[in-house]
Amino acid sequence: MSLRVLYFAWLRERIGVPSETVDTGAATVADLVAELRTREERYALAFSDLRSVRVAVDQELTGFDAPLAGAREVAFFPPMTGG
Amino acid sequence: MTVRVQRDDFDLGAELAALRAGRTDIGALVSFTGLVRDSAGGDAVSGLELEHYPGMTEQALAKIESEARDRWPLQACLIVHRWGRLLPGEQIMMVATASPHRQAAFEAAEFLMDFLKSRAPFWKREHGPAGAKWVDARNLDEAALARWTKPR
């Protein structure tokens, strides 16, 4: 499956791109993260502490155990600081 | 019932006037405006950068707004949030709530603020003498959400 993966704030800076297309067979967000981590050092660094990473699947805030079946877009970002 | 995400500044007075224009049923109109401070934790701040997630931001704000309308008898509700580079003293965002009586308007405005601080996809980066730094989410902001999940 082909997923659009987006990164925001310091995750975007550490990974070096705002978004990319990822071909993956990952069943859950956690699987996708595990796959990205093994790719290159910059991903391992960005995802080294998941307590400070939040995730949205198709623009809905969710958890790392969320399934990816049918998903089109996954976004990773730090805890939000709006207002 | 409006949500706007924009780069440009807004005119608070004009927004509030538009909200109640032609209406005589509103008894209470509450507004909150968030501004860029010139210091943070003792360090000088020369500017603020606000990044957001286009698409999700609008959806998340609309969802928070619709939940506020379910909980309180609101006659009007407005959220305006800016993104981009802002200078100290500039307006970052505003919420306004209108209802027949003040308690609902005050509570709904606080609810909107508490939720959009940690549930709307915005990230702040402060610029200062030591360079730029992403603002950490405060535990306090997360704790503020808890009071709204208690059974009412």
Tab-separated table of C-alpha atoms in Angstrom:
chain	number	residue	atom	x	y	z
A	1	MET	CA	0.000	0.000	0.000
A	2	SER	CA	1.131	3.502	-0.762
A	3	LEU	CA	0.837	5.996	2.106
A	4	ARG	CA	1.386	9.720	2.253
A	5	VAL	CA	3.435	10.362	5.398
A	6	LEU	CA	3.715	13.878	6.839
A	7	TYR	CA	6.026	15.296	9.501
A	8	PHE	CA	5.613	18.519	11.449
A	9	ALA	CA	7.724	20.772	13.694
A	10	TRP	CA	10.934	19.120	14.999
A	11	LEU	CA	10.015	15.765	13.444
A	12	ARG	CA	10.021	17.474	10.045
A	13	GLU	CA	13.398	19.039	10.837
A	14	ARG	CA	14.982	15.783	12.015
A	15	ILE	CA	13.696	13.746	9.093
A	16	GLY	CA	14.430	16.532	6.641
A	17	VAL	CA	11.251	16.477	4.537
A	18	PRO	CA	7.690	17.724	5.189
A	19	SER	CA	6.108	14.713	3.490
A	20	GLU	CA	6.894	11.634	1.430
A	21	THR	CA	5.206	8.638	-0.145
A	22	VAL	CA	5.966	5.356	1.597
A	23	ASP	CA	5.268	1.916	0.159
A	24	THR	CA	4.586	-0.343	3.096
A	25	GLY	CA	2.817	-3.455	4.250
A	26	ALA	CA	2.623	-2.168	7.838
A	27	ALA	CA	-0.585	-3.217	9.600
A	28	THR	CA	-0.472	-0.553	12.313
A	29	VAL	CA	1.134	2.830	12.965
A	30	ALA	CA	3.590	1.092	15.332
A	31	ASP	CA	4.615	-1.267	12.515
A	32	LEU	CA	5.168	1.687	10.195
A	33	VAL	CA	7.335	3.427	12.807
A	34	ALA	CA	9.385	0.235	13.294
A	35	GLU	CA	9.862	0.022	9.520
A	36	LEU	CA	10.914	3.682	9.190
A	37	ARG	CA	13.353	3.362	12.104
A	38	THR	CA	15.335	0.660	10.326
A	39	ARG	CA	15.599	2.739	7.144
A	40	GLU	CA	18.057	5.431	8.119
A	41	GLU	CA	19.612	7.070	11.153
A	42	ARG	CA	17.490	10.248	10.830
A	43	TYR	CA	14.281	8.228	11.285
A	44	ALA	CA	15.725	6.302	14.237
A	45	LEU	CA	16.633	9.647	15.826
A	46	ALA	CA	13.236	11.260	15.155
A	47	PHE	CA	11.371	8.249	16.565
A	48	SER	CA	13.762	7.533	19.455
A	49	ASP	CA	11.248	8.576	22.138
A	50	LEU	CA	7.631	7.949	21.143
A	51	ARG	CA	6.325	9.559	24.336
A	52	SER	CA	6.972	12.900	22.643
A	53	VAL	CA	5.403	11.912	19.308
A	54	ARG	CA	1.714	12.131	18.404
A	55	VAL	CA	0.073	10.568	15.370
A	56	ALA	CA	-2.921	11.257	13.127
A	57	VAL	CA	-4.321	8.815	10.575
A	58	ASP	CA	-6.317	10.506	7.806
A	59	GLN	CA	-6.241	13.728	9.856
A	60	GLU	CA	-7.762	12.157	13.000
A	61	LEU	CA	-5.691	12.040	16.177
A	62	THR	CA	-5.128	8.413	17.166
A	63	GLY	CA	-2.703	6.023	18.889
A	64	PHE	CA	0.264	3.944	17.737
A	65	ASP	CA	-1.871	0.793	17.803
A	66	ALA	CA	-4.229	2.230	15.132
A	67	PRO	CA	-4.672	-0.022	12.077
A	68	LEU	CA	-3.551	1.286	8.684
A	69	ALA	CA	-5.922	-0.746	6.491
A	70	GLY	CA	-7.560	1.673	4.044
A	71	ALA	CA	-5.567	4.666	5.343
A	72	ARG	CA	-4.258	7.264	2.888
A	73	GLU	CA	-2.381	9.703	5.106
A	74	VAL	CA	-0.366	9.346	8.321
A	75	ALA	CA	1.119	12.337	10.145
A	76	PHE	CA	3.704	12.421	12.948
A	77	PHE	CA	4.226	15.470	15.147
A	78	PRO	CA	5.132	16.614	18.670
A	79	PRO	CA	2.452	17.410	21.284
A	80	MET	CA	0.452	20.364	20.004
A	81	THR	CA	0.981	23.922	21.264
A	82	GLY	CA	-1.846	26.006	19.836
A	83	GLY	CA	-3.776	28.864	21.390
B	1	MET	CA	-20.578	29.090	14.009
B	2	THR	CA	-17.333	29.692	12.212
B	3	VAL	CA	-13.761	28.446	12.213
B	4	ARG	CA	-11.029	30.304	10.318
B	5	VAL	CA	-7.330	29.522	9.962
B	6	GLN	CA	-5.412	32.353	8.330
B	7	ARG	CA	-2.061	34.067	7.958
B	8	ASP	CA	-3.487	37.590	8.165
B	9	ASP	CA	-4.321	39.510	11.293
B	10	PHE	CA	-7.930	40.004	12.357
B	11	ASP	CA	-9.911	42.936	13.751
B	12	LEU	CA	-11.336	41.799	17.095
B	13	GLY	CA	-13.876	44.624	17.248
B	14	ALA	CA	-15.139	43.956	13.735
B	15	GLU	CA	-15.396	40.212	14.416
B	16	LEU	CA	-17.479	40.768	17.557
B	17	ALA	CA	-19.680	43.332	15.816
B	18	ALA	CA	-20.321	40.893	12.942
B	19	LEU	CA	-21.152	38.122	15.387
B	20	ARG	CA	-24.032	40.033	16.952
B	21	ALA	CA	-25.086	42.121	13.959
B	22	GLY	CA	-28.870	42.241	13.525
B	23	ARG	CA	-29.541	40.110	16.632
B	24	THR	CA	-31.365	41.047	19.800
B	25	ASP	CA	-31.474	37.606	21.461
B	26	ILE	CA	-27.870	37.517	22.702
B	27	GLY	CA	-27.358	38.442	26.353
B	28	ALA	CA	-23.686	37.588	26.802
B	29	LEU	CA	-20.756	37.818	24.411
B	30	VAL	CA	-17.397	36.542	25.704
B	31	SER	CA	-14.120	36.776	23.820
B	32	PHE	CA	-10.555	35.701	24.430
B	33	THR	CA	-7.529	36.898	22.454
B	34	GLY	CA	-4.122	35.202	22.584
B	35	LEU	CA	-1.127	37.527	22.059
B	36	VAL	CA	2.592	36.998	21.410
B	37	ARG	CA	4.526	37.779	24.614
B	38	ASP	CA	7.998	39.341	24.514
B	39	SER	CA	9.409	36.847	27.028
B	40	ALA	CA	9.105	33.178	27.975
B	41	GLY	CA	10.536	31.625	31.133
B	42	GLY	CA	12.817	34.628	31.661
B	43	ASP	CA	14.160	34.642	28.079
B	44	ALA	CA	13.462	37.427	25.620
B	45	VAL	CA	11.287	36.458	22.661
B	46	SER	CA	11.765	38.398	19.415
B	47	GLY	CA	9.186	36.496	17.388
B	48	LEU	CA	7.010	33.438	17.091
B	49	GLU	CA	6.570	30.991	14.219
B	50	LEU	CA	3.349	29.027	14.046
B	51	GLU	CA	3.209	25.875	11.966
B	52	HIS	CA	-0.020	23.950	11.394
B	53	TYR	CA	-1.435	20.947	9.540
B	54	PRO	CA	-3.677	22.351	6.785
B	55	GLY	CA	-6.863	20.305	6.519
B	56	MET	CA	-6.603	18.630	9.896
B	57	THR	CA	-6.480	22.004	11.674
B	58	GLU	CA	-9.831	23.111	10.266
B	59	GLN	CA	-11.392	19.707	11.012
B	60	ALA	CA	-10.059	19.591	14.585
B	61	LEU	CA	-11.283	23.129	15.334
B	62	ALA	CA	-14.715	22.402	13.818
B	63	LYS	CA	-14.989	19.295	15.983
B	64	ILE	CA	-14.073	21.197	19.172
B	65	GLU	CA	-16.549	23.939	18.243
B	66	SER	CA	-19.340	21.454	17.596
B	67	GLU	CA	-18.702	19.803	20.959
B	68	ALA	CA	-18.975	23.188	22.684
B	69	ARG	CA	-22.324	23.739	20.961
B	70	ASP	CA	-23.545	20.339	22.202
B	71	ARG	CA	-22.636	21.207	25.787
B	72	TRP	CA	-23.819	24.815	26.090
B	73	PRO	CA	-26.734	26.776	24.614
B	74	LEU	CA	-24.590	28.888	22.282
B	75	GLN	CA	-26.150	31.339	19.870
B	76	ALA	CA	-22.894	32.084	18.083
B	77	CYS	CA	-19.341	30.855	18.208
B	78	LEU	CA	-16.163	31.927	16.409
B	79	ILE	CA	-12.603	30.616	16.352
B	80	VAL	CA	-9.901	32.480	14.387
B	81	HIS	CA	-6.326	31.147	14.548
B	82	ARG	CA	-3.315	32.558	12.707
B	83	TRP	CA	-0.195	30.813	11.423
B	84	GLY	CA	3.144	32.060	10.096
B	85	ARG	CA	5.625	34.515	11.630
B	86	LEU	CA	4.351	36.830	14.342
B	87	LEU	CA	6.001	39.577	16.391
B	88	PRO	CA	5.574	40.346	20.112
B	89	GLY	CA	2.305	42.169	20.685
B	90	GLU	CA	0.612	40.600	17.661
B	91	GLN	CA	-2.648	38.688	17.951
B	92	ILE	CA	-2.286	34.896	17.602
B	93	MET	CA	-5.887	33.774	17.875
B	94	MET	CA	-9.331	34.534	19.253
B	95	VAL	CA	-12.434	32.715	20.367
B	96	ALA	CA	-15.844	34.294	20.903
B	97	THR	CA	-18.977	32.727	22.325
B	98	ALA	CA	-22.488	34.151	22.614
B	99	SER	CA	-25.391	32.901	24.703
B	100	PRO	CA	-28.434	34.295	26.526
B	101	HIS	CA	-26.566	34.250	29.884
B	102	ARG	CA	-22.930	34.781	30.779
B	103	GLN	CA	-22.087	31.501	32.519
B	104	ALA	CA	-22.495	29.397	29.380
B	105	ALA	CA	-20.523	31.901	27.288
B	106	PHE	CA	-17.631	32.011	29.804
B	107	GLU	CA	-17.515	28.227	30.233
B	108	ALA	CA	-17.710	27.514	26.515
B	109	ALA	CA	-14.889	29.988	25.795
B	110	GLU	CA	-12.672	28.261	28.381
B	111	PHE	CA	-13.568	24.857	27.003
B	112	LEU	CA	-12.636	25.965	23.465
B	113	MET	CA	-9.304	27.352	24.698
B	114	ASP	CA	-8.433	24.276	26.772
B	115	PHE	CA	-9.102	21.956	23.844
B	116	LEU	CA	-7.511	23.932	21.079
B	117	LYS	CA	-4.299	24.367	23.085
B	118	SER	CA	-3.530	20.650	23.037
B	119	ARG	CA	-5.888	19.134	20.440
B	120	ALA	CA	-5.565	21.432	17.432
B	121	PRO	CA	-2.474	20.719	15.289
B	122	PHE	CA	-0.460	23.916	15.815
B	123	TRP	CA	3.191	24.116	16.859
B	124	LYS	CA	4.932	27.221	18.141
B	125	ARG	CA	8.585	28.050	17.707
B	126	GLU	CA	10.042	30.949	19.669
B	127	HIS	CA	12.894	33.078	18.393
B	128	GLY	CA	15.229	34.648	20.941
B	129	PRO	CA	18.845	35.718	21.530
B	130	ALA	CA	19.970	32.043	21.727
B	131	GLY	CA	18.264	31.086	18.448
B	132	ALA	CA	14.949	29.369	17.761
B	133	LYS	CA	13.330	26.721	19.915
B	134	TRP	CA	10.144	24.632	19.588
B	135	VAL	CA	7.806	25.339	22.480
B	136	ASP	CA	7.212	22.303	24.715
B	137	ALA	CA	3.632	21.334	25.497
B	138	ARG	CA	2.886	22.081	29.131
B	139	ASN	CA	1.587	19.355	31.456
B	140	LEU	CA	-0.684	22.039	32.846
B	141	ASP	CA	-2.473	22.340	29.495
B	142	GLU	CA	-3.104	18.589	29.371
B	143	ALA	CA	-4.377	18.666	32.983
B	144	ALA	CA	-6.770	21.491	32.084
B	145	LEU	CA	-8.645	19.088	29.790
B	146	ALA	CA	-9.445	16.718	32.657
B	147	ARG	CA	-11.996	19.026	34.237
B	148	TRP	CA	-14.190	18.800	31.128
B	149	THR	CA	-14.305	14.994	31.128
B	150	LYS	CA	-15.887	14.798	34.580
B	151	PRO	CA	-19.548	13.802	34.430
B	152	ARG	CA	-21.684	16.936	34.302
